[in-house]
PDB file of C-alpha atoms in Angstrom:
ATOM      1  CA  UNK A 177     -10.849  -9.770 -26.070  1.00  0.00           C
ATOM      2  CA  UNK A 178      -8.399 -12.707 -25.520  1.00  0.00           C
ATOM      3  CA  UNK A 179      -8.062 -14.080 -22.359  1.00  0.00           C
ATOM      4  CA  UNK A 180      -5.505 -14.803 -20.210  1.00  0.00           C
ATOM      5  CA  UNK A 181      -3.818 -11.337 -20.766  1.00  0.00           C
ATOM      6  CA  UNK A 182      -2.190  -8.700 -18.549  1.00  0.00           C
ATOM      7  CA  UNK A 183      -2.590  -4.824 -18.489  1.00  0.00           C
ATOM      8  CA  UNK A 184      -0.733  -2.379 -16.543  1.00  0.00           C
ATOM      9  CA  UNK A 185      -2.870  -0.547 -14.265  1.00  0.00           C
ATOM     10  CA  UNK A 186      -2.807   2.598 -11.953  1.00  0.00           C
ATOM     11  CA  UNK A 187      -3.189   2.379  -8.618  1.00  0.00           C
ATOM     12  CA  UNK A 188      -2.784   5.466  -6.471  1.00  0.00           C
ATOM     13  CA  UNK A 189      -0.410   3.678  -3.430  1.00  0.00           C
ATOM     14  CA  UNK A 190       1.535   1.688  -5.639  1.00  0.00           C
ATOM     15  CA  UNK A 191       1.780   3.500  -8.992  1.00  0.00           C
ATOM     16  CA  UNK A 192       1.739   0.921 -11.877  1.00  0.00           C
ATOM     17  CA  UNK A 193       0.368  -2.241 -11.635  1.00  0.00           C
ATOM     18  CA  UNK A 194      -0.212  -5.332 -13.476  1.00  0.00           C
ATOM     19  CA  UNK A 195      -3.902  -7.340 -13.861  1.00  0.00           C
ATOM     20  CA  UNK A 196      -3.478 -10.618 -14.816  1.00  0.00           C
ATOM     21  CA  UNK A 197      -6.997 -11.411 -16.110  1.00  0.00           C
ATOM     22  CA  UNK A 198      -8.364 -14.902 -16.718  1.00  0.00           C
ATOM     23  CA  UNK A 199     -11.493 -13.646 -17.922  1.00  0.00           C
ATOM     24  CA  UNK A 200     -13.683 -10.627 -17.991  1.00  0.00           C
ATOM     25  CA  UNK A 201     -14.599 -11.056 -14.328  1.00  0.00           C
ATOM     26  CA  UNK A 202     -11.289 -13.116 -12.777  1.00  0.00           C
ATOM     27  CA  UNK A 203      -8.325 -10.902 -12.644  1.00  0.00           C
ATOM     28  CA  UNK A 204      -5.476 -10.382 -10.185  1.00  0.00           C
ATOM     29  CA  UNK A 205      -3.541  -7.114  -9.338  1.00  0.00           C
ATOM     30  CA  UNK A 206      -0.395  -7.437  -8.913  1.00  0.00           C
ATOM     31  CA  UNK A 207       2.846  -4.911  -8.594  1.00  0.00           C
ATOM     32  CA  UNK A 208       5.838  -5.167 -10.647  1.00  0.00           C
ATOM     33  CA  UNK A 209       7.729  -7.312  -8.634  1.00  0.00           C
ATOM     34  CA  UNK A 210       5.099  -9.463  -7.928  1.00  0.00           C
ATOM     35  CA  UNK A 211       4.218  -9.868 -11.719  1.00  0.00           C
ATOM     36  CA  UNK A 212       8.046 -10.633 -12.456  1.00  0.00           C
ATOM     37  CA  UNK A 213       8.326 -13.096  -9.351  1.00  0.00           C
ATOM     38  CA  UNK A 214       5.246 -15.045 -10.659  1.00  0.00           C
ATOM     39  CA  UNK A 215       6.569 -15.014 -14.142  1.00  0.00           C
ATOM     40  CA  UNK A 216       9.653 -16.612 -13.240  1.00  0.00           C
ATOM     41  CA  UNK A 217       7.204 -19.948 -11.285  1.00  0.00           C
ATOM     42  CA  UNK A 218       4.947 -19.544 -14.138  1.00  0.00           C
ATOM     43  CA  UNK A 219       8.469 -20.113 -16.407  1.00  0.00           C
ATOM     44  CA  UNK A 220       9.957 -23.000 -14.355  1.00  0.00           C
ATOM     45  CA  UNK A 221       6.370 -24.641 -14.051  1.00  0.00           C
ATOM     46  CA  UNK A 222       6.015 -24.875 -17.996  1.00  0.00           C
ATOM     47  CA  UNK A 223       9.467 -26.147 -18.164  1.00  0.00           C
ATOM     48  CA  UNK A 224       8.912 -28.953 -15.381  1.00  0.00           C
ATOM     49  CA  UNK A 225       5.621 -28.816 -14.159  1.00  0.00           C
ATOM     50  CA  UNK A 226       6.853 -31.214 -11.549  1.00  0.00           C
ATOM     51  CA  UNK A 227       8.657 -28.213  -9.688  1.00  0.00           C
ATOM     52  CA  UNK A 228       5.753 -27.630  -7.292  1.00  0.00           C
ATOM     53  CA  UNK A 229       2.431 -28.943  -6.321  1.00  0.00           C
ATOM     54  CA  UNK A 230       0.760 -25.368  -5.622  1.00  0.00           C
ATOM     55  CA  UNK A 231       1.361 -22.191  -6.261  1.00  0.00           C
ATOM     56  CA  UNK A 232       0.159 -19.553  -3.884  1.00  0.00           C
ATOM     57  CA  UNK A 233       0.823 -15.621  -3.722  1.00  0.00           C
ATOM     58  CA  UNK A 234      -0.626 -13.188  -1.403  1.00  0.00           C
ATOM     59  CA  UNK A 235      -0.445  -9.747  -3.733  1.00  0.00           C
ATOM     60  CA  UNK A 236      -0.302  -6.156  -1.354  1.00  0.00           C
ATOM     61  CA  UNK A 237      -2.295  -4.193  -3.702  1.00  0.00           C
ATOM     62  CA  UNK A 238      -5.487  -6.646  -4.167  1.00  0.00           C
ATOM     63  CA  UNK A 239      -8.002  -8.599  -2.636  1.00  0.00           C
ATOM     64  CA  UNK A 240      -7.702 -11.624  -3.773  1.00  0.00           C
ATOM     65  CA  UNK A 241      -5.222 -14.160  -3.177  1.00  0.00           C
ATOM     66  CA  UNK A 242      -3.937 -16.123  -5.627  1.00  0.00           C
ATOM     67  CA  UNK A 243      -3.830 -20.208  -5.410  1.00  0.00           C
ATOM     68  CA  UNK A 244      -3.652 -22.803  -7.675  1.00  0.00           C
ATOM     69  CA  UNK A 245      -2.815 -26.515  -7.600  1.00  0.00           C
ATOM     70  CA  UNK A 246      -0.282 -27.709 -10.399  1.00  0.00           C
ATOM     71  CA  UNK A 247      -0.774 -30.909 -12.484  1.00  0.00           C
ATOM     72  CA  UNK A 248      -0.253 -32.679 -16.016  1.00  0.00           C
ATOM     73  CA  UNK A 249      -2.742 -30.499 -17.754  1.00  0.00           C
ATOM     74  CA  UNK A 250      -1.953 -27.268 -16.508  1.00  0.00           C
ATOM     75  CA  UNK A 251      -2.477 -24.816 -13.685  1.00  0.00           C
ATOM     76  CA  UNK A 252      -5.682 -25.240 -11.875  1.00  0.00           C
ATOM     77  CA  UNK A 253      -6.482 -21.395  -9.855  1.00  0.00           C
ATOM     78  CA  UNK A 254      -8.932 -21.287  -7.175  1.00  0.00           C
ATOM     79  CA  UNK A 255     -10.995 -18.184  -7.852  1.00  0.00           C
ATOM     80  CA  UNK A 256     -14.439 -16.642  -6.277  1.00  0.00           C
ATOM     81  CA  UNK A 257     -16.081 -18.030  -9.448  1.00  0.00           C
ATOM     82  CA  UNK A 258     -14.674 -21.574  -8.949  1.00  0.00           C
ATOM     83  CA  UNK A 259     -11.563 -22.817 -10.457  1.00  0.00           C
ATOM     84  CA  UNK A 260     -10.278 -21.923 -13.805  1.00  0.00           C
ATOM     85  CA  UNK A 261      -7.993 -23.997 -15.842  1.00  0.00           C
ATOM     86  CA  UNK A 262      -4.714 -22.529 -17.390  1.00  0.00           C
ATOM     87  CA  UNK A 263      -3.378 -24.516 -19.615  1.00  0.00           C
ATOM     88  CA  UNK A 264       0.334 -24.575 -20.116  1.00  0.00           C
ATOM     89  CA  UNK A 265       0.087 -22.446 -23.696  1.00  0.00           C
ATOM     90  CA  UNK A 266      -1.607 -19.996 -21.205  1.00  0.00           C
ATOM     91  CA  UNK A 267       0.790 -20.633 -18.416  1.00  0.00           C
ATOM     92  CA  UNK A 268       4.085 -19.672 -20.724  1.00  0.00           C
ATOM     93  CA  UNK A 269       1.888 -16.709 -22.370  1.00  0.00           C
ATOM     94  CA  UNK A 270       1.221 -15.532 -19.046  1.00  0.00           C
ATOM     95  CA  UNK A 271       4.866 -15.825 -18.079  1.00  0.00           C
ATOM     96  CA  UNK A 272       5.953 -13.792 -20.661  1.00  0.00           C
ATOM     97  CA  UNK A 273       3.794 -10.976 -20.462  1.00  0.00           C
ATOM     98  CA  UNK A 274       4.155 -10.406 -16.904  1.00  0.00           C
ATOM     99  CA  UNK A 275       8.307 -10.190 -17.401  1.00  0.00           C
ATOM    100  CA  UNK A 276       7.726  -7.439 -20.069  1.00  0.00           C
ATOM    101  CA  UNK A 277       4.446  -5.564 -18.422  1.00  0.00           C
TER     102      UNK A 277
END
């Protein structure tokens, strides 16, 4: 498997849901609208990374916040295994398949 990628996932409150996974053990769980609302920073971000210094998202359907400093290189996300790099390839990928998920 590829990573960064995003699956749509059931969840019995919320219906469908999107994981945005950064690896086989780092993934988020997002809804629909929180997918979409990330995809558009993740979109603006890759276009001017300059936009924003962090980007931070509290998602209702997991348990695990996500946070992540911006910078030259990419998107740096604070996760329980230590941070993980995205780089902006991965940044616009993710962007893109969380608007279509």
């Amino acid at each position: 498997m590829s990573y960064p990628l995003v699956e749509r996932v059931p969840n019995r409150l919320f219906g469908d849901m999107l994981r945005m996974m950064l690896s086989e053990r780092i993934y988020f769980d997002l809804t629909l609208e929180e997918g979409r609302t990330l995809s558009r920073n993740f979109t603006a971000l890759a276009y001017d990374w300059r936009r924003a210094d962090v980007i931070y998202l509290s998602p209702v359907g997991g348990d695990v916040e996500f946070s992540a400093a911006v910078g030259p290189d990419g998107v740096l996300v604070e996760t329980v295994e230590g941070r993980h790099l995205l780089s902006w390839d991965d940044v616009s990928e993710l962007a893109e398949r969380l608007a279509v998920a």
